[in-house]
PDB file of C-alpha atoms in Angstrom:
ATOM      1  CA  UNK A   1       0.000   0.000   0.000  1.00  0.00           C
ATOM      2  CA  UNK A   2       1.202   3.554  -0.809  1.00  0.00           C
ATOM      3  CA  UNK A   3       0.080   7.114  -0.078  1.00  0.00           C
ATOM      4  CA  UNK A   4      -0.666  10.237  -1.974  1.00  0.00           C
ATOM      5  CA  UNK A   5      -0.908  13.436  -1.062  1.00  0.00           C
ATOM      6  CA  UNK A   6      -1.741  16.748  -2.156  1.00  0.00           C
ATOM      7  CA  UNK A   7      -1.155  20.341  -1.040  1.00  0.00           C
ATOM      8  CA  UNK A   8      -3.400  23.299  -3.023  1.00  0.00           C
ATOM      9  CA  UNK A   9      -0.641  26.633  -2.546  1.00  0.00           C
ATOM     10  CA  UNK A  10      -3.221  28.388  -5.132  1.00  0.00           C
ATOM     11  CA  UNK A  11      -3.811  28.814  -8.586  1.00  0.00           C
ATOM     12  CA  UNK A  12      -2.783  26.072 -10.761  1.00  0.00           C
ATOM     13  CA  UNK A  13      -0.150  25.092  -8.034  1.00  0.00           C
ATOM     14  CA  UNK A  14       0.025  21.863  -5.911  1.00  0.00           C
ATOM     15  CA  UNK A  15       2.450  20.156  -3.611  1.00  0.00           C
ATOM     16  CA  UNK A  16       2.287  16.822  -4.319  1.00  0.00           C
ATOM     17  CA  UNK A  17       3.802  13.598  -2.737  1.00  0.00           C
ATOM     18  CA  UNK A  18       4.057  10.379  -4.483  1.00  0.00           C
ATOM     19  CA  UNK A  19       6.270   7.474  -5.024  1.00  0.00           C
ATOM     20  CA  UNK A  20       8.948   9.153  -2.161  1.00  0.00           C
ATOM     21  CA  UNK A  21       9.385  12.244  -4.586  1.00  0.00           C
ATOM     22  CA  UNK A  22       7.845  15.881  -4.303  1.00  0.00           C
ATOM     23  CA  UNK A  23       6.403  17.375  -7.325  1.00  0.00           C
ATOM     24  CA  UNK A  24       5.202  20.796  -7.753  1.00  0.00           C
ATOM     25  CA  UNK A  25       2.708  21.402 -10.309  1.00  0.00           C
ATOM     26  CA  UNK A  26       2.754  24.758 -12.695  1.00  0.00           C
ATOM     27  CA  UNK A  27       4.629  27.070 -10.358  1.00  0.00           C
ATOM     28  CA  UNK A  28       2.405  30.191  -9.387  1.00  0.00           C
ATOM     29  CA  UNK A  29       4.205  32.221  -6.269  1.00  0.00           C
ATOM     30  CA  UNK A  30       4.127  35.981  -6.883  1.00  0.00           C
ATOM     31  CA  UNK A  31       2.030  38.313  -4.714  1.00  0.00           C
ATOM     32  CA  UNK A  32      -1.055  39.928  -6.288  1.00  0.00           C
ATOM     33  CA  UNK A  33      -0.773  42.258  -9.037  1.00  0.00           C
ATOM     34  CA  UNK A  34      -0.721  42.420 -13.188  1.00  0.00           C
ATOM     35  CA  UNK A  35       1.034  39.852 -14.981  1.00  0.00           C
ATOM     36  CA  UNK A  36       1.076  40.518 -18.765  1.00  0.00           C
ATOM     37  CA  UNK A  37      -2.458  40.695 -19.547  1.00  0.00           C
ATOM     38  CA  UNK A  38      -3.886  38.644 -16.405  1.00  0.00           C
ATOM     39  CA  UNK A  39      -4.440  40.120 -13.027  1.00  0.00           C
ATOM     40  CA  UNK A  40      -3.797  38.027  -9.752  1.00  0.00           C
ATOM     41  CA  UNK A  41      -5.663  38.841  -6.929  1.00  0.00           C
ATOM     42  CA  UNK A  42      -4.424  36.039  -4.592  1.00  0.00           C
ATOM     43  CA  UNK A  43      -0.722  35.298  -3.505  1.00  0.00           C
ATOM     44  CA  UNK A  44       0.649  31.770  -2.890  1.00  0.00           C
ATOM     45  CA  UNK A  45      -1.020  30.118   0.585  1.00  0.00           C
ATOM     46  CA  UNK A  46       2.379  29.094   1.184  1.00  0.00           C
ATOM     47  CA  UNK A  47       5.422  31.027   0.920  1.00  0.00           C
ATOM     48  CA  UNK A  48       8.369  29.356  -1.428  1.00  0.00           C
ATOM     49  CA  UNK A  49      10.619  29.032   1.549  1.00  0.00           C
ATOM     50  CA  UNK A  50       7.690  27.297   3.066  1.00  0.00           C
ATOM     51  CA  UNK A  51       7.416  24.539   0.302  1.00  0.00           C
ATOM     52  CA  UNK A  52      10.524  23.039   1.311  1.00  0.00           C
ATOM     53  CA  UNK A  53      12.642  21.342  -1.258  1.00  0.00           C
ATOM     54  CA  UNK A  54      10.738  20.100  -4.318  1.00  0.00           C
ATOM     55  CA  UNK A  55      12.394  17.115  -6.593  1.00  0.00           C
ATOM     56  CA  UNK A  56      10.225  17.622  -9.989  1.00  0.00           C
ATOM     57  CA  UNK A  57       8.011  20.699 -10.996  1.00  0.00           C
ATOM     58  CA  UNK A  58       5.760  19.312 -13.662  1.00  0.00           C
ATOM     59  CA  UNK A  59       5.697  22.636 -15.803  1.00  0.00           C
ATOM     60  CA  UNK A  60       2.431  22.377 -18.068  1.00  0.00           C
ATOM     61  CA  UNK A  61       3.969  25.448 -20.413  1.00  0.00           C
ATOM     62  CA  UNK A  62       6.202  28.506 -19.572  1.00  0.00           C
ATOM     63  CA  UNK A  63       4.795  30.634 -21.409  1.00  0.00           C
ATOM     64  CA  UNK A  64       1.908  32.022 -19.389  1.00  0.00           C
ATOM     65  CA  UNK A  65       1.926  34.089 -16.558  1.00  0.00           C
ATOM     66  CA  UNK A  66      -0.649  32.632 -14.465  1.00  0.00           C
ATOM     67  CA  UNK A  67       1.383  29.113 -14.911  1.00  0.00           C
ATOM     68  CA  UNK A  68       4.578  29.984 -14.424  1.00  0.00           C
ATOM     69  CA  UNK A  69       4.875  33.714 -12.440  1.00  0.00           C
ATOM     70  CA  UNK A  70       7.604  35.487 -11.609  1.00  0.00           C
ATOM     71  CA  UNK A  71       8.049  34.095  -8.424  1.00  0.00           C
ATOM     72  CA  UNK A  72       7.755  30.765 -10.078  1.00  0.00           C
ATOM     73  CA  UNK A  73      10.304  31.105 -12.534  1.00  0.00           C
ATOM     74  CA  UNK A  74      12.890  32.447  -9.767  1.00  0.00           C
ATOM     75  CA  UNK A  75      12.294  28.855  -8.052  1.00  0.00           C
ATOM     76  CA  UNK A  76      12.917  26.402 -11.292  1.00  0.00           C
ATOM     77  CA  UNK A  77      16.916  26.617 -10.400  1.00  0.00           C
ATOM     78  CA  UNK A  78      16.035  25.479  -6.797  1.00  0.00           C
ATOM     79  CA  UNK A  79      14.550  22.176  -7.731  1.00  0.00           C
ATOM     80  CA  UNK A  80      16.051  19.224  -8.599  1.00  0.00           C
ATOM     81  CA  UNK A  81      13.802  18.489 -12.416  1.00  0.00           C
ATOM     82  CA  UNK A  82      11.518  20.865 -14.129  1.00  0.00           C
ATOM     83  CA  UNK A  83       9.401  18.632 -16.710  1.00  0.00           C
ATOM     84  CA  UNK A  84       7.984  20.427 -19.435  1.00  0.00           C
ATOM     85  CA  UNK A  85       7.369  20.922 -23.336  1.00  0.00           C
ATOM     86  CA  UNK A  86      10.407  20.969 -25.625  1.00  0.00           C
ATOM     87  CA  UNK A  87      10.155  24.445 -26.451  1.00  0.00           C
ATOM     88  CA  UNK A  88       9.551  25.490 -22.970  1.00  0.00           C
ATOM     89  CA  UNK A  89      12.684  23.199 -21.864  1.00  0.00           C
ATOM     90  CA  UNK A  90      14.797  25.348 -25.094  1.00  0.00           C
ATOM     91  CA  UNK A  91      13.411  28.752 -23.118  1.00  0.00           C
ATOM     92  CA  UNK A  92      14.134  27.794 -19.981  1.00  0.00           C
ATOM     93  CA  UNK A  93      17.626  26.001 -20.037  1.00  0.00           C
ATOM     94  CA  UNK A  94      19.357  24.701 -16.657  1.00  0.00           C
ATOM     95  CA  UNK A  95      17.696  21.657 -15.334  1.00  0.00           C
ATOM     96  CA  UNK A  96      14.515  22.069 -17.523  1.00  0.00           C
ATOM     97  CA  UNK A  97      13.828  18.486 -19.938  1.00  0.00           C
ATOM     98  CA  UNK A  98      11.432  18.885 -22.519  1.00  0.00           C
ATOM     99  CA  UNK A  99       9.310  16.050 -22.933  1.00  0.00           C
ATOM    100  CA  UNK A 100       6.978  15.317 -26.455  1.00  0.00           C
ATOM    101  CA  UNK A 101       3.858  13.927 -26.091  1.00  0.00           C
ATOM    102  CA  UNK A 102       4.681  10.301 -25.829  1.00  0.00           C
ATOM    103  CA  UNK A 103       8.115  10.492 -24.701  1.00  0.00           C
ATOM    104  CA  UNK A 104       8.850   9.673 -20.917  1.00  0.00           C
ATOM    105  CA  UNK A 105      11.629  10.142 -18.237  1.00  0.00           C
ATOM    106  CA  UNK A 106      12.392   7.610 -15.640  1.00  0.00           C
ATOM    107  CA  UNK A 107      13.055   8.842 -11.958  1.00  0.00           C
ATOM    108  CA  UNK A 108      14.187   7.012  -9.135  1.00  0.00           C
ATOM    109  CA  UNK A 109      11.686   8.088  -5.324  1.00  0.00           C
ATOM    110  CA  UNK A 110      12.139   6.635  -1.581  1.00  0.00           C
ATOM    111  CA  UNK A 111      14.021   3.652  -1.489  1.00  0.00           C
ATOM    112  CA  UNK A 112      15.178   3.568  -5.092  1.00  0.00           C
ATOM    113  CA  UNK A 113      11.591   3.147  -6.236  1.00  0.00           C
ATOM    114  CA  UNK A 114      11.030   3.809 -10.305  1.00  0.00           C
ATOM    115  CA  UNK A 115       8.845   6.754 -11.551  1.00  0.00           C
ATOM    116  CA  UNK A 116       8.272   6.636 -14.861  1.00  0.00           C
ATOM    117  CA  UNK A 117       6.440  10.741 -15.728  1.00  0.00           C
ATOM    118  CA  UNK A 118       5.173   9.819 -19.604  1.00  0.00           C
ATOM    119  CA  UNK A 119       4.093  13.585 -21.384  1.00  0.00           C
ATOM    120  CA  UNK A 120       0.653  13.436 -22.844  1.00  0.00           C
ATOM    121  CA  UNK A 121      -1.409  15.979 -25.415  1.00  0.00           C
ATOM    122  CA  UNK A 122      -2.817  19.102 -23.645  1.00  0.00           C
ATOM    123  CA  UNK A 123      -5.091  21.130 -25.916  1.00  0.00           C
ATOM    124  CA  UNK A 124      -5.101  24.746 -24.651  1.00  0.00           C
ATOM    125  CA  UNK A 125      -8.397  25.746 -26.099  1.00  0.00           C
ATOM    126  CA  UNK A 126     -10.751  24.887 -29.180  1.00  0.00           C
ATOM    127  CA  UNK A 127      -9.572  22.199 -31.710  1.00  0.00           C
ATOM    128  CA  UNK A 128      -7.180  24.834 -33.824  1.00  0.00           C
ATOM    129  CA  UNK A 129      -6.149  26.622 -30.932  1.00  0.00           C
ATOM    130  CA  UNK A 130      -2.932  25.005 -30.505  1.00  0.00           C
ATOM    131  CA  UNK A 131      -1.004  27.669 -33.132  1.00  0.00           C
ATOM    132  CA  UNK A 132      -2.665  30.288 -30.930  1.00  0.00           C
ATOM    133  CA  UNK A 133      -2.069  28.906 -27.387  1.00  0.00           C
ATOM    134  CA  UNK A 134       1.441  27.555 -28.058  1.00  0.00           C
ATOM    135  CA  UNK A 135       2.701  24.227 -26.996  1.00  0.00           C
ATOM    136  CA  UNK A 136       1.084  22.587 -23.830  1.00  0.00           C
ATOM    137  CA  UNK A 137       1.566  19.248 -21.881  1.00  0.00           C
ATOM    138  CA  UNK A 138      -0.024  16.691 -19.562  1.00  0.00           C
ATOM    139  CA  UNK A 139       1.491  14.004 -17.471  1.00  0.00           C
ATOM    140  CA  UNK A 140       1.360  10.957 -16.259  1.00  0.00           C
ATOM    141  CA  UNK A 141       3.138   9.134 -13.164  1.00  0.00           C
ATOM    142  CA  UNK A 142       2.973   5.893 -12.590  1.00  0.00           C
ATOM    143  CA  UNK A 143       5.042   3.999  -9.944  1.00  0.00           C
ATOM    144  CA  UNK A 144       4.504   0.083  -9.159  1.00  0.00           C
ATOM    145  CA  UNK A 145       1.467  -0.492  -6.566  1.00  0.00           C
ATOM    146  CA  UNK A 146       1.218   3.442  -6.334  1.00  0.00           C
ATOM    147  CA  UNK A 147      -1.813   3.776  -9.403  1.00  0.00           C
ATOM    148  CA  UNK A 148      -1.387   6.315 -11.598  1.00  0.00           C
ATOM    149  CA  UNK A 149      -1.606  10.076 -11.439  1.00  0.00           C
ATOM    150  CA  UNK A 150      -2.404  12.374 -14.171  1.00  0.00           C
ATOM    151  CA  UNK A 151      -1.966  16.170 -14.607  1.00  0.00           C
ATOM    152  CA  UNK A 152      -3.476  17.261 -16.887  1.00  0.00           C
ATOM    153  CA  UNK A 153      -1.725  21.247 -17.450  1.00  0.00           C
ATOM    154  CA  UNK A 154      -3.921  23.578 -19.290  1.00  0.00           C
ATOM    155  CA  UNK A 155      -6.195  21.382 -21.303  1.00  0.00           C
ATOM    156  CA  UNK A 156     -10.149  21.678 -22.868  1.00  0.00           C
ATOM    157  CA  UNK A 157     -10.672  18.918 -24.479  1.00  0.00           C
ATOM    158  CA  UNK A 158     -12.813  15.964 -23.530  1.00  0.00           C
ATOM    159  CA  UNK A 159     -11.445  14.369 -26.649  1.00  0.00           C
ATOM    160  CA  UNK A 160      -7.600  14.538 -25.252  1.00  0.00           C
ATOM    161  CA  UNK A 161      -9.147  13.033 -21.601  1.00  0.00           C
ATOM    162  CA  UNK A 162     -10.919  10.270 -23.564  1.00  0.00           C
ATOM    163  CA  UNK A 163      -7.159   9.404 -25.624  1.00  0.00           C
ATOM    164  CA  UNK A 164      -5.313   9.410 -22.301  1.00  0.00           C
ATOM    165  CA  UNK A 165      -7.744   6.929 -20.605  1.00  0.00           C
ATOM    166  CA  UNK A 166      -7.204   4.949 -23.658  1.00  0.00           C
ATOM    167  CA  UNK A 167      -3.711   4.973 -23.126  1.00  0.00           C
ATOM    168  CA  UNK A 168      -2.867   4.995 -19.758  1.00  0.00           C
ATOM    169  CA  UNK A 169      -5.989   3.918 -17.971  1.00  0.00           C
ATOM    170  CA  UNK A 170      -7.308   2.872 -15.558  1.00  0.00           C
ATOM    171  CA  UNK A 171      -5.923   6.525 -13.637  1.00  0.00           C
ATOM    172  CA  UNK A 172      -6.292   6.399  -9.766  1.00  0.00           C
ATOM    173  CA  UNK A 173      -5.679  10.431  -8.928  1.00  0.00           C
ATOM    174  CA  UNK A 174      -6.536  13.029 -11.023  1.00  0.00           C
ATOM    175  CA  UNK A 175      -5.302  16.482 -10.713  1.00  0.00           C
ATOM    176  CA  UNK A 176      -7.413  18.449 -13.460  1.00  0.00           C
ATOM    177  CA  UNK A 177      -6.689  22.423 -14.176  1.00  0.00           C
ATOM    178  CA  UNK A 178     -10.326  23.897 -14.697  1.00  0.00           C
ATOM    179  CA  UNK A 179     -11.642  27.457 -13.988  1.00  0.00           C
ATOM    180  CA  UNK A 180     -13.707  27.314 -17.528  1.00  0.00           C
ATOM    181  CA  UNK A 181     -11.039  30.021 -18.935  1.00  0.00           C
ATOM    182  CA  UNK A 182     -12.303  31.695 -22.380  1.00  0.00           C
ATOM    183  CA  UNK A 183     -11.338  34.090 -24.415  1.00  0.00           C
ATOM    184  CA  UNK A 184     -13.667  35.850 -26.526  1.00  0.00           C
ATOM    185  CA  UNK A 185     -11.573  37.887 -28.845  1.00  0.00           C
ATOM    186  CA  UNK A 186      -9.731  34.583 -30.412  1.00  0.00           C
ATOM    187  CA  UNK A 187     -12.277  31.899 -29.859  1.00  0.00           C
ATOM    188  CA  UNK A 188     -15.420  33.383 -29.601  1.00  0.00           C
ATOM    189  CA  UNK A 189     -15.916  32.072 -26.036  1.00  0.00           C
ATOM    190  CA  UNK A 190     -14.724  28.931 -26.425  1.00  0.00           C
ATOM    191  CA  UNK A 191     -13.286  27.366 -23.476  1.00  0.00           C
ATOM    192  CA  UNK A 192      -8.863  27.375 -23.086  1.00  0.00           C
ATOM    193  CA  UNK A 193      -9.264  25.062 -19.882  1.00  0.00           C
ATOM    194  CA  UNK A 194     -11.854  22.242 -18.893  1.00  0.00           C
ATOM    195  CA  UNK A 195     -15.430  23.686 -17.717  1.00  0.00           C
ATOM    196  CA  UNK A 196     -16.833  22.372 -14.261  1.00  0.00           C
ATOM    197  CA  UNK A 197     -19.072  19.934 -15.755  1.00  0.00           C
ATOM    198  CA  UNK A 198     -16.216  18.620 -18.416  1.00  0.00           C
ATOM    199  CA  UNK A 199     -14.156  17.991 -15.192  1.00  0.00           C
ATOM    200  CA  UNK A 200     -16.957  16.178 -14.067  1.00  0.00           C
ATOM    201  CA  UNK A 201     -17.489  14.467 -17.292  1.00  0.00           C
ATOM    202  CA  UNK A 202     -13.542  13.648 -17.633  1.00  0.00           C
ATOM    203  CA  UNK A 203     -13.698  11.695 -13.585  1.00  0.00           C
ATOM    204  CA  UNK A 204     -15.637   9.526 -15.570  1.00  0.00           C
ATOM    205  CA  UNK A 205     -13.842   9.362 -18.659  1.00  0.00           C
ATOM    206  CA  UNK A 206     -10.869   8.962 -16.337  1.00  0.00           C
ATOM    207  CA  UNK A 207     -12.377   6.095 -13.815  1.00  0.00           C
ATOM    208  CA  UNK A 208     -10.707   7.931 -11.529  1.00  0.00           C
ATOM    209  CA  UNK A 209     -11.163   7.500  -7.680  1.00  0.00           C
ATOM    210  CA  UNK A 210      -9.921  11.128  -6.591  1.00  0.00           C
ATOM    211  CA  UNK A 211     -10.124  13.813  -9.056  1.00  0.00           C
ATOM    212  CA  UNK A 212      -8.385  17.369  -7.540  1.00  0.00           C
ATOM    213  CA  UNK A 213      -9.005  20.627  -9.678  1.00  0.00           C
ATOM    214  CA  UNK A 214      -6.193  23.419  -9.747  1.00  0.00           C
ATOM    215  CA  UNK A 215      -6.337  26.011 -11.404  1.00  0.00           C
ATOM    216  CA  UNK A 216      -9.428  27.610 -10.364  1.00  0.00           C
ATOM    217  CA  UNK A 217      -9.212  30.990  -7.851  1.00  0.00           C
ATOM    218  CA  UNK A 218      -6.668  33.413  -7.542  1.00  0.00           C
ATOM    219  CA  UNK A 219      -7.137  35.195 -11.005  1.00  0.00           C
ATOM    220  CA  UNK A 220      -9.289  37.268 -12.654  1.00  0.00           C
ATOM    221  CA  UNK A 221      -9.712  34.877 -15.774  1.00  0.00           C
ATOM    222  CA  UNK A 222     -11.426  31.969 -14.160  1.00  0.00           C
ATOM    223  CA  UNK A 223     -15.072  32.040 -14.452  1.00  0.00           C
ATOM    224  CA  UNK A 224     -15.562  28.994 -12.572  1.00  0.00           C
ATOM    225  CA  UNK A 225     -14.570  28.019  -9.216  1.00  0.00           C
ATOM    226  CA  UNK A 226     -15.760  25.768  -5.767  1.00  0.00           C
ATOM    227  CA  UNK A 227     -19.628  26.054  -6.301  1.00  0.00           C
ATOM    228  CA  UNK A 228     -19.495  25.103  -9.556  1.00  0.00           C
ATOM    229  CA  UNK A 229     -17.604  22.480  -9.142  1.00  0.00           C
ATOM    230  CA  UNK A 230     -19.792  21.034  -6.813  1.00  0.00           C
ATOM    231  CA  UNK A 231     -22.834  21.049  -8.752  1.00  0.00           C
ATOM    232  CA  UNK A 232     -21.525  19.553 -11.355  1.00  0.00           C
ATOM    233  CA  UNK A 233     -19.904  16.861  -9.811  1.00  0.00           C
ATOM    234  CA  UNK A 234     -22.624  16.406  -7.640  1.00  0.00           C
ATOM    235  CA  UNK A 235     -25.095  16.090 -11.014  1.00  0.00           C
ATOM    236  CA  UNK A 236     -22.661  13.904 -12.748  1.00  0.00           C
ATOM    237  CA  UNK A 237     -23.041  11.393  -9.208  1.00  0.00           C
ATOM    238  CA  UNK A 238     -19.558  12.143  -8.849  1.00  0.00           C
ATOM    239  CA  UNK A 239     -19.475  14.363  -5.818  1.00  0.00           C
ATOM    240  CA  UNK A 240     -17.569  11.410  -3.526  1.00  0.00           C
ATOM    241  CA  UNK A 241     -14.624  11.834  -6.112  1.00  0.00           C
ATOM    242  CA  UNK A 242     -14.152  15.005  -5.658  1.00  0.00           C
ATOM    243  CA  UNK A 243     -11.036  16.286  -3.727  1.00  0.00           C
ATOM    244  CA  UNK A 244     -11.991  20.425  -3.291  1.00  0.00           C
ATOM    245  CA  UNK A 245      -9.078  21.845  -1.257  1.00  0.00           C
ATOM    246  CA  UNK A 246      -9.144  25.314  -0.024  1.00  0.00           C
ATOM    247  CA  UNK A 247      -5.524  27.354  -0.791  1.00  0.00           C
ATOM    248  CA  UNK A 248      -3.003  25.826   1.943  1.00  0.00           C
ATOM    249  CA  UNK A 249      -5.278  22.924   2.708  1.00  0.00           C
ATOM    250  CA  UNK A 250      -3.546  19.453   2.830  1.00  0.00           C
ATOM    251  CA  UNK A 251      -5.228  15.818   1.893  1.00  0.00           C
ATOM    252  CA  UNK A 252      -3.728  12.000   2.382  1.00  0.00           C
ATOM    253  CA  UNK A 253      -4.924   9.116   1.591  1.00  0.00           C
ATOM    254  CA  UNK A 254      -3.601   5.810   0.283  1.00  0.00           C
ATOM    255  CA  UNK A 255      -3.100   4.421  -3.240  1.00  0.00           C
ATOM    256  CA  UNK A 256      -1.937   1.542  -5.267  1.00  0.00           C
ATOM    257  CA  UNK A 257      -3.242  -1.840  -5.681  1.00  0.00           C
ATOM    258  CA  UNK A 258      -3.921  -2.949  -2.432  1.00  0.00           C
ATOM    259  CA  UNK A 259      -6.811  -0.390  -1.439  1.00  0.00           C
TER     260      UNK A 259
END
């Protein structure tokens, strides 16, 4: 029997522990203010010196400022990995490994235990978006008698969800970035990150037994948050999957085979 288990710090960032490793997801850590053209109006529930040391940051794309901050960026050289796209991995330099969607990297947790994190598709928006959008990636980890986790980065598409179950199923935690993002000027509305109720629709998809949405409060873009994602998973008779941590708020529970 293992254990999982995951820390929301805010935004699209969570502390998460699996297979003896720490992973931080899309690295989000400056105080409030304008970034680009998104406005924050939450700072990190916990400080960077507060997150401790961190092994991997799976990096869902660099290019964004409500994924990767400044305050984020100034931690990448910290860490011991930073997973992310090619091109992000060209940007970034240092420790950074790009990773194409079905390409993997092998890691080595507590105890010498293998991690292998596999990249998968993340579509940033409406099919056609990707020019747009830029390069974005998913991931899965998968350790033996730990299940699977995916993180899914930045992605729309219930199409993309449906392809990764295919591939990787059966996926015991799911970390999902929603908020129901949209741009009108580009897409016409269309949604850049899953709604509430394609979360909902995607725990399904996924089979998974924990689903845990990032990626929903602290900016000014997301048009979806808690309540929302309550409904929905409560009308897709989901609601006992759902993992809805408040900013700092810390959850455990075991994983693997054997539960």
């Amino acid at each position: 029997m293992a254990t999982f288990s995951a820390q929301l710090i805010g935004g699209p960032t969570a502390l998460l522990d699996y297979a003896g490793l720490r992973w931080l997801t899309d690295p989000s850590l400056s105080p409030p203010g304008q970034y680009g053209w998104l406005m924050k109006t939450a700072g990190p529930a916990i400080s960077p010196e507060e997150i401790g040391s961190v092994d991997v940051v799976l990096l869902s794309h660099d290019h964004h400022p409500d994924n990767l901050d400044p305050a984020g960026r100034n931690l990448l050289p910290h860490v011991g990995t930073v997973l992310t796209t090619p091109a992000g991995a060209d940007r970034l330099g240092g420790n950074a490994v790009g990773i194409a969607p079905g390409g993997s990297s092998d890691l080595f947790g507590t105890g010498g235990m293998p991690v292998t994190v596999t990249a998968v598709r993340a579509q940033h928006g409406p099919d056609g978006s990707d020019e747009v959008m830029g390069p974005v990636t998913g991931f899965i980890l998968a350790a033996p008698g730990a299940g699977k986790v995916y993180v899914s980065g930045d992605n729309a598409s219930l199409d993309v969800v449906r392809a990764v179950a295919d591939a990787h199923g059966p996926i015991e935690v799911a970390v999902l970035f929603v908020g129901a993002v949209q741009r009108d000027a580009e897409f016409g509305g269309a949604y850049l990150t899953l709604s509430s109720e394609r979360a909902a629709e995607a725990a399904l998809i996924l089979g998974a037994r924990h689903v845990i949405p990032v990626h929903y409060e602290g900016w000014t873009h997301f048009t979806q948050g808690a309540t929302e994602l309550r409904a929905a998973f409560a009308g897709n008779q989901v609601l006992d999957r759902l993992v809805l941590l408040a900013p700092g708020e810390r959850v455990e529970f075991a994983v693997g085979a054997e539960t």
